[in-house]
XYZ file of C-alpha atoms in Angstrom:
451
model
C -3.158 -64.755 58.442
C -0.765 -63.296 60.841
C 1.063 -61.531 58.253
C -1.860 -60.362 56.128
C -3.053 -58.271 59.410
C 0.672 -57.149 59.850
C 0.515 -55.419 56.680
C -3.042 -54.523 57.034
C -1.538 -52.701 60.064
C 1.574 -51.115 57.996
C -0.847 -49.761 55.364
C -3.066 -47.886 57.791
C -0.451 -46.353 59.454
C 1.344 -45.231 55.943
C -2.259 -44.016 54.827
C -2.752 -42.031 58.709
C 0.987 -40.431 58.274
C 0.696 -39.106 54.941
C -2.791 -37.466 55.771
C -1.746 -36.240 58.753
C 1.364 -34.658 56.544
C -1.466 -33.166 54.236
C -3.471 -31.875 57.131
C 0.018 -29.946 58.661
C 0.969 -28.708 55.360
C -2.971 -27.208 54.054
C -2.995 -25.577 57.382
C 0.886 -24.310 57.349
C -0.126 -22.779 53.446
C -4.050 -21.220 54.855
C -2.478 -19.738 57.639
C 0.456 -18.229 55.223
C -2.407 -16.903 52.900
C -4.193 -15.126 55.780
C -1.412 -13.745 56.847
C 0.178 -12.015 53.894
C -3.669 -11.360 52.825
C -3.976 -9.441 56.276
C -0.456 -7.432 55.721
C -1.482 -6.720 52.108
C -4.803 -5.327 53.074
C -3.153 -3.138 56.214
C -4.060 0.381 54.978
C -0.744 1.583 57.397
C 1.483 -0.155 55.521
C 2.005 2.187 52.537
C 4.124 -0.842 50.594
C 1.571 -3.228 50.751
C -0.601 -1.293 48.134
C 2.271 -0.958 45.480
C 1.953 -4.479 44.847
C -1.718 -4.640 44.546
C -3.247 -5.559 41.213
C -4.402 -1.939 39.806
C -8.117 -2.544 40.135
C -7.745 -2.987 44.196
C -5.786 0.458 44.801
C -7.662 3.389 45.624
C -8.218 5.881 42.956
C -5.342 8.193 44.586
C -2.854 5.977 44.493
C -4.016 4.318 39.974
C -2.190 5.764 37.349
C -4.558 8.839 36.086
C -6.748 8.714 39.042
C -7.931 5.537 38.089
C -9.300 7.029 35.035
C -8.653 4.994 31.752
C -6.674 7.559 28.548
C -6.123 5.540 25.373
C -2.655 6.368 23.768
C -2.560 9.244 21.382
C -2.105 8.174 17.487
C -1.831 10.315 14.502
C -4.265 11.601 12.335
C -2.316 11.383 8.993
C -0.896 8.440 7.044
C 1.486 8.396 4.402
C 0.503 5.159 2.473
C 4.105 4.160 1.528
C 4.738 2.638 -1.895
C 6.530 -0.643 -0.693
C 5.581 -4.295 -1.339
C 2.862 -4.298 0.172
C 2.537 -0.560 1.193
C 2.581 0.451 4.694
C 1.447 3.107 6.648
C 3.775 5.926 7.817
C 2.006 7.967 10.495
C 2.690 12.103 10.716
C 3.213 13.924 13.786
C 0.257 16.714 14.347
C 3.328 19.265 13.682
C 4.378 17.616 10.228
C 0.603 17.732 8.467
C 0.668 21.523 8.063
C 3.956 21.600 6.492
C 2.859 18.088 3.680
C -0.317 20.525 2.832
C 1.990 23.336 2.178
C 4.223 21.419 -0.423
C 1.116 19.860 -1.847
C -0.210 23.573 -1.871
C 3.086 24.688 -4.008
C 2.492 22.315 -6.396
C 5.099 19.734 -5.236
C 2.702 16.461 -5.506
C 3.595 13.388 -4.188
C 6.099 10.502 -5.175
C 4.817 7.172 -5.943
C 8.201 5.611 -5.271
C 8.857 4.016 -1.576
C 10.656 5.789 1.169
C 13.926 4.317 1.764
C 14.442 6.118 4.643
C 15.980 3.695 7.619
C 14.310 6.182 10.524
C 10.872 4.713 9.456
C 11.754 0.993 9.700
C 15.416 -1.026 10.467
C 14.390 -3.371 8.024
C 15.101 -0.437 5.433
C 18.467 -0.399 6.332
C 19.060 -3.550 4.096
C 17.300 -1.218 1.399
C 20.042 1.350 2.189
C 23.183 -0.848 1.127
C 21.416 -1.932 -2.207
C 19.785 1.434 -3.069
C 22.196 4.129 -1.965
C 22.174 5.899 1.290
C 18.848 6.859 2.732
C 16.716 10.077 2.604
C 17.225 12.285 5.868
C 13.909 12.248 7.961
C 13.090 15.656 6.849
C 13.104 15.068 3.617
C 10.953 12.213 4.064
C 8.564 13.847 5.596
C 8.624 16.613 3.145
C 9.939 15.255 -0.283
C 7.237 15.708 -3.114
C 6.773 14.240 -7.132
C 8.715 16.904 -8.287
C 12.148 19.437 -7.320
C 10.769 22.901 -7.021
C 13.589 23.888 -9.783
C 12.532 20.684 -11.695
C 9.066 21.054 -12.844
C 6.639 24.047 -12.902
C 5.430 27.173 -15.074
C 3.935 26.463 -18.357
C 2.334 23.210 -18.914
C 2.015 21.951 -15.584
C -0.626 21.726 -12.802
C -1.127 19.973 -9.985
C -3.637 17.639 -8.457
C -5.456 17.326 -5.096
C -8.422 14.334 -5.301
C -10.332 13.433 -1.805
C -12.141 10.583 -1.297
C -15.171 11.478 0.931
C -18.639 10.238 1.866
C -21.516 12.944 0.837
C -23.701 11.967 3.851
C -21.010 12.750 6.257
C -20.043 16.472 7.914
C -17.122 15.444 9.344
C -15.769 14.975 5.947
C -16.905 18.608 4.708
C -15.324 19.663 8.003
C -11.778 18.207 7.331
C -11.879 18.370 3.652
C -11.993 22.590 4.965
C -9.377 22.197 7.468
C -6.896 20.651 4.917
C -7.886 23.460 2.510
C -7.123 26.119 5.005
C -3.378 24.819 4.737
C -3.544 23.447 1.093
C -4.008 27.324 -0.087
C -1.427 29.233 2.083
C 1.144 29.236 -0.433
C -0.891 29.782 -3.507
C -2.198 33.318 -3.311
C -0.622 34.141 -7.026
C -1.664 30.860 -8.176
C -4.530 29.661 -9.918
C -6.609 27.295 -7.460
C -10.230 25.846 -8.517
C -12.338 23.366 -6.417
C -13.738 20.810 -8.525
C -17.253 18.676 -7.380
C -17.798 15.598 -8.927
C -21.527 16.166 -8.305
C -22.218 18.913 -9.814
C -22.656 18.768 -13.644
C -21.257 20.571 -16.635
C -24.662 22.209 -17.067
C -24.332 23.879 -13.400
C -21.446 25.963 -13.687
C -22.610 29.496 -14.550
C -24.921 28.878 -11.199
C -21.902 28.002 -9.289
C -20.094 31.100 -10.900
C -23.246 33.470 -9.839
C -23.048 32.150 -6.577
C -19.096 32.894 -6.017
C -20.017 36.494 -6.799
C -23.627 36.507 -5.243
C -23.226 34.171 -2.429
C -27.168 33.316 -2.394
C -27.333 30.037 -1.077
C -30.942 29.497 -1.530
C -30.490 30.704 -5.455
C -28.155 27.779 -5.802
C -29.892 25.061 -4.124
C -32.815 25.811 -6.273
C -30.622 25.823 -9.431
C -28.779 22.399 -8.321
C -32.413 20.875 -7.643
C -33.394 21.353 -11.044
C -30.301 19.622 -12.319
C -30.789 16.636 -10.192
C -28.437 17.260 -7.837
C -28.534 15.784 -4.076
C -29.693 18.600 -1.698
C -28.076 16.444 1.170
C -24.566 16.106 -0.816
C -24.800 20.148 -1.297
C -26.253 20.885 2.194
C -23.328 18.817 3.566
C -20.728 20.055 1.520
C -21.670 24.032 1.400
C -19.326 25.071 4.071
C -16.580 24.201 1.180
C -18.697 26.041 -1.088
C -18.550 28.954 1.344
C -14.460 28.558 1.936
C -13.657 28.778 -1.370
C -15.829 31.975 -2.203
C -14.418 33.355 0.644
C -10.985 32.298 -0.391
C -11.930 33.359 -4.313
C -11.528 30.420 -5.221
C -12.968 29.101 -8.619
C -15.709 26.280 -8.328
C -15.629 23.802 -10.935
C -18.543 21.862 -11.649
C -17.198 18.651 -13.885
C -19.617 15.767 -13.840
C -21.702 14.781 -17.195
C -25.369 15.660 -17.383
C -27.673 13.030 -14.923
C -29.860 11.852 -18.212
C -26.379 11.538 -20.360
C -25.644 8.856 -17.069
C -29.077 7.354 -16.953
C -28.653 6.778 -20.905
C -25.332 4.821 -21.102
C -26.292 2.681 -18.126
C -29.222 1.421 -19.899
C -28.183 1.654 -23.654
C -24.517 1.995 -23.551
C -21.971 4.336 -24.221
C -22.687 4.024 -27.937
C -26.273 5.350 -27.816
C -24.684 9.012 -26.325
C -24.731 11.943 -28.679
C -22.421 12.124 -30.472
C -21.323 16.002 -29.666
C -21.819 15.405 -25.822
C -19.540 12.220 -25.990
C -16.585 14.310 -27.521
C -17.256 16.897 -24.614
C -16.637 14.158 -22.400
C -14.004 12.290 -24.257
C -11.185 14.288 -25.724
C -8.606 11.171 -25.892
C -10.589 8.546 -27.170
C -8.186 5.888 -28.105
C -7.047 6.521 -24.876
C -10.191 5.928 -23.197
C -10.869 2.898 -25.429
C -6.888 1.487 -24.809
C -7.280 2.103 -21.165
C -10.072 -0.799 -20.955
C -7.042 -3.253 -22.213
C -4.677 -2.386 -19.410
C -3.376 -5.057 -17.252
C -3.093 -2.655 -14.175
C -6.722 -1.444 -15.306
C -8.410 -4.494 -15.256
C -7.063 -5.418 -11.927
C -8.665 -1.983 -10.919
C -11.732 -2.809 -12.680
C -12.190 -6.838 -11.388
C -11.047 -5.415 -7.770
C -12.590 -2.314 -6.798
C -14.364 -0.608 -9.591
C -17.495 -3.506 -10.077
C -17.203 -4.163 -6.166
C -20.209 -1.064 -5.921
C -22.198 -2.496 -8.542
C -26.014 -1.966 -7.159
C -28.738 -2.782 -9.920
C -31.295 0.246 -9.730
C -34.598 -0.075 -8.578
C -36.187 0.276 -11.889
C -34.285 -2.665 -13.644
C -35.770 -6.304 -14.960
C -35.166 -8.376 -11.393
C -34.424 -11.549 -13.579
C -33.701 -13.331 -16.697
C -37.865 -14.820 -17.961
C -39.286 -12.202 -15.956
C -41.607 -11.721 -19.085
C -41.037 -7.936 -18.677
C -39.442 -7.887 -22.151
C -36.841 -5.283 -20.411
C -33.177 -5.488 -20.385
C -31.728 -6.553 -17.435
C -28.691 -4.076 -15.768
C -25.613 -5.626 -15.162
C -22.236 -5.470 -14.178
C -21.422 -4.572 -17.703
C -23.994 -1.537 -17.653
C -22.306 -0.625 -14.241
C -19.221 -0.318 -16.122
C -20.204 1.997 -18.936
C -21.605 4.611 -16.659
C -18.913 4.881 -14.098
C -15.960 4.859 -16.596
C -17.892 8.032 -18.422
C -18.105 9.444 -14.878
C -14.525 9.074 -14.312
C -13.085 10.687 -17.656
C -15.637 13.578 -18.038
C -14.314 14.367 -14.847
C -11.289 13.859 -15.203
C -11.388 15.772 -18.609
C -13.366 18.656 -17.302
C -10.223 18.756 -14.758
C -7.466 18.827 -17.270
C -8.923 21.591 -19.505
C -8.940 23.864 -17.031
C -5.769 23.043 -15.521
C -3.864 23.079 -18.783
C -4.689 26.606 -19.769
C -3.334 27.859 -16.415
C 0.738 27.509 -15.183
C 1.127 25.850 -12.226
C -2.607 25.718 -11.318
C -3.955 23.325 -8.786
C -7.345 21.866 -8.858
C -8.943 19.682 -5.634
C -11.456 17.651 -6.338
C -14.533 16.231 -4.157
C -15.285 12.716 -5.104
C -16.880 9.793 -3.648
C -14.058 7.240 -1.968
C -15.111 4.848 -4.354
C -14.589 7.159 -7.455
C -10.645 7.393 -6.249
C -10.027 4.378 -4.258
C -7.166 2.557 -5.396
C -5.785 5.273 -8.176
C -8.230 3.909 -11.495
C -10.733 6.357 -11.189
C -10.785 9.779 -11.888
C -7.976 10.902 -10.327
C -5.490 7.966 -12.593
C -6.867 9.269 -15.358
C -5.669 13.136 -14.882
C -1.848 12.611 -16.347
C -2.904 10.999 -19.604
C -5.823 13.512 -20.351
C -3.778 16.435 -19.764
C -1.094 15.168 -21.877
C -3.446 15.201 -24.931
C -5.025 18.217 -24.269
C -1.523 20.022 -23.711
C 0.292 18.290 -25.949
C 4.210 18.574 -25.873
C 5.756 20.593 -23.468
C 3.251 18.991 -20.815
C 5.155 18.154 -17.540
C 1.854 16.252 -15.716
C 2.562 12.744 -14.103
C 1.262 10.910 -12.031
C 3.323 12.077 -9.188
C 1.050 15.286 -9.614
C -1.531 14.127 -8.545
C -2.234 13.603 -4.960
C -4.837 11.006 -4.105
C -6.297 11.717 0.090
C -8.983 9.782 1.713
C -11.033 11.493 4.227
C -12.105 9.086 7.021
C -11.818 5.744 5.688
C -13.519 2.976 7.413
C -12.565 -0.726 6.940
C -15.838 -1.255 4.123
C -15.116 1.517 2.558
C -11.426 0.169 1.442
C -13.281 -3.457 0.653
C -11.788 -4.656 3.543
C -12.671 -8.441 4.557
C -11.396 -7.828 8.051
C -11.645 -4.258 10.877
C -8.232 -3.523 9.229
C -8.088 -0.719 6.592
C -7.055 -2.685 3.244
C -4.162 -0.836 1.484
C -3.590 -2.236 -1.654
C -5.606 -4.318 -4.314
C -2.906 -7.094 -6.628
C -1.262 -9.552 -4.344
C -1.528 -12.877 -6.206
C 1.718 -13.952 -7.953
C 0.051 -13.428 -11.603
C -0.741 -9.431 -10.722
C 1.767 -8.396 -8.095
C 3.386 -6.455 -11.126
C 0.151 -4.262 -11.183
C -0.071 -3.977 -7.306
C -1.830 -0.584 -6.596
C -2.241 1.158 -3.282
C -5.056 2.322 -1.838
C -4.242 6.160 -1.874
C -1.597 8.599 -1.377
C -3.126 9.722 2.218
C -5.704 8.877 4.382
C -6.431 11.623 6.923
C -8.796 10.884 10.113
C -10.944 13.514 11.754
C -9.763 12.532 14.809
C -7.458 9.260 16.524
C -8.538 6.506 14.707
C -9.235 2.936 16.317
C -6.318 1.261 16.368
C -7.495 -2.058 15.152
C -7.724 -0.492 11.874
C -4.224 -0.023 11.204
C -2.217 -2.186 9.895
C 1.400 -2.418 8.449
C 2.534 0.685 10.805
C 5.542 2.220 10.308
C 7.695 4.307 13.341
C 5.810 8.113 13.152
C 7.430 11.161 11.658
């Protein structure tokens, strides 16, 4: 019993000494914390607020006056051709100069910079390929050698990817004009607009010499044409009469549309399908390609929308026939070569003309649309002695946002073919995409160092 109280005794004391220890050493550490808090917080002592989180200096003493200034980025993007592409952003000083050598007819390579100033891990690229570009002529290299390509039998091709709704499109699509046409003042130059149909051209002609706006519109109305798509885009309209420019109205009649999506291509008459379709075992071939398909299963059917007017279902006792992807199909692949043939006509009969077309992104997205179908058309409709690739033609998108790419994810998506089975067919998503001002940077991906 004696013992057990001993301990008892021992064990009280132990428990008293190490509190006691706790006590010395939380008042020791409070009294440390009020001190240093008490130095930091000394206004006199100039040091004290150096080490101060940010948000606890006074606005004199923050970076900026306190005032936040997100870092600058670029505004143009060279969408390299590497597996998978990546973006390589252009100094403000370097986007006049790329316009220029698009405007001279230079077009753009679709082979991949192996240039070691835009990545180290090109450097690896260097030993196996040969040594590397310089930076300039990264920056500046086109499809073609100015002593390579050029006079009869070739043309060159601008196609921009913008929405109709939007100003700020119109707006840039001007701006990169202004710098596109600099060096062609000898040259043939035509604007060509998707919406406008074959049947509108002599108004578009009257209105280059006329400039009667309201004329126009009027004209345009009758032939179904958007009078927010022209509103938006007439300051175009005006820079290219101002610039005499020609205006090239390409797009198949609205009722020759309306009639393939609901009947098929087949039910077209026959003389306005052969003014559409010059190649057509081309046009029929082209359905067959590997590459095309891909374009076709990944971006083309991505827009399909039935119209309002269609059956809503199978048994809807209706009796009507239901529109499908298939209809879809018909009418936007007759979009994109009666475009694209209305293009090459004109550019063929004219050396080293350049034509830019206004499209819809989706109409361009991804190189199957009208703008991949330039090189072949002109080819038949030149025949030999034809010197049009696809390194002629220049494909830029005008303020892309993530949906617009058929993007999953806030990131831009750059190329469509990344499965194992199609990585032979990958395609990127453009040649350019060009931002009306700094872009968010969450949306770039795959960045490369800027030029």
């Amino acid at each position: 019993s004696q013992k057990n109280e001993h301990d008892e005794n021992d064990t009280k004391k132990t428990t008293s000494a190490a509190s006691t220890r706790r006590d010395i050493l939380r008042q020791a550490t409070t009294a440390t914390i009020v001190t240093a808090t008490s130095s930091l917080l000394n206004t006199d002592n100039a040091n004290a607020l150096d080490v101060l989180p940010t948000m606890f200096q006074s606005k004199e003493r923050r970076s900026n006056g306190g005032t936040y200034i997100p870092a600058k980025r670029c505004t143009a993007y060279l969408v390299d051709s590497t597996i998978p592409p990546t973006l390589v952003p252009f100094k403000a000083q370097r986007e006049a100069a790329i316009l220029k050598n698009l405007g001279m007819g230079l077009g753009t390579s679709k082979e991949p910079y192996l240039a070691e100033a835009l990545t180290l891990n090109n450097i690896a690229k260097k030993t196996v390929f040969g040594s590397g570009e310089l930076v300039s002529d990264v920056v500046l290299r086109g499809g073609k050698k100015k002593d390579a390509k050029g006079g009869e039998g070739y043309a060159s091709f601008v196609c921009m990817g913008v929405d109709y709704t939007d100003a700020e499109d119109a707006a840039l699509a001007v701006g990169l004009m202004e710098d596109l046409v600099k060096p062609r003042k000898a040259l043939d130059t035509a604007v060509a607009l998707e919406f406008a149909p074959l049947s509108t051209q002599a108004d578009l002609d009257a209105y280059l010499v006329n400039g009667n706006e309201e004329a126009l519109k009027s004209a345009m109305a009758l032939k179904q044409v958007s009078a927010t798509t022209l509103d938006t885009f007439m300051p175009l309209l005006k820079f290219a009469r101002s610039k005499k420019l020609t205006l090239l109205a390409i797009a198949p009649e609205a009722q020759d549309v309306q009639i393939v999506r609901k009947d098929g291509l087949q039910s077209l008459n026959i003389d306005r399908r052969e003014q559409y379709v010059v190649d057509t075992k081309g046009f029929i071939d082209l359905t067959q390609d590997e590459k095309f398909k891909l374009y076709t299963d990944r971006s083309l059917i991505k827009d399909f929308v039935p119209p309002p007017s269609s059956s809503s279902s199978e048994g809807d006792g209706g009796g009507g026939k239901q529109d499908g992807v298939g209809d879809y199909f018909a009418e936007r692949i007759l979009v994109h070569e009666a475009c694209a043939t209305s293009i090459a006509k004109w550019a063929m009969k004219r050396a080293d003309s350049m034509v830019v077309t206004v499209a819809p992104m989706k109409d361009v997205r991804y190189m199957g649309g009208i703008n991949g179908r330039i090189p072949r058309i002109c080819q038949v409709v030149k025949g030999e002695g034809c010197g049009v690739d696809e390194s002629a033609v220049t494909t830029i998108l005008l303020n892309p946002s993530a949906e617009e790419t058929l993007s999953g994810s806030r990131y831009l998506r750059l190329e469509i073919g990344t499965a194992p089975k199609n990585l032979a067919y990958q395609t990127k998503i453009a040649d350019y995409i060009w931002f009306s001002k700094m872009p968010k940077v969450n949306m770039l991906g795959r960045m490369m160092n800027p030029m």
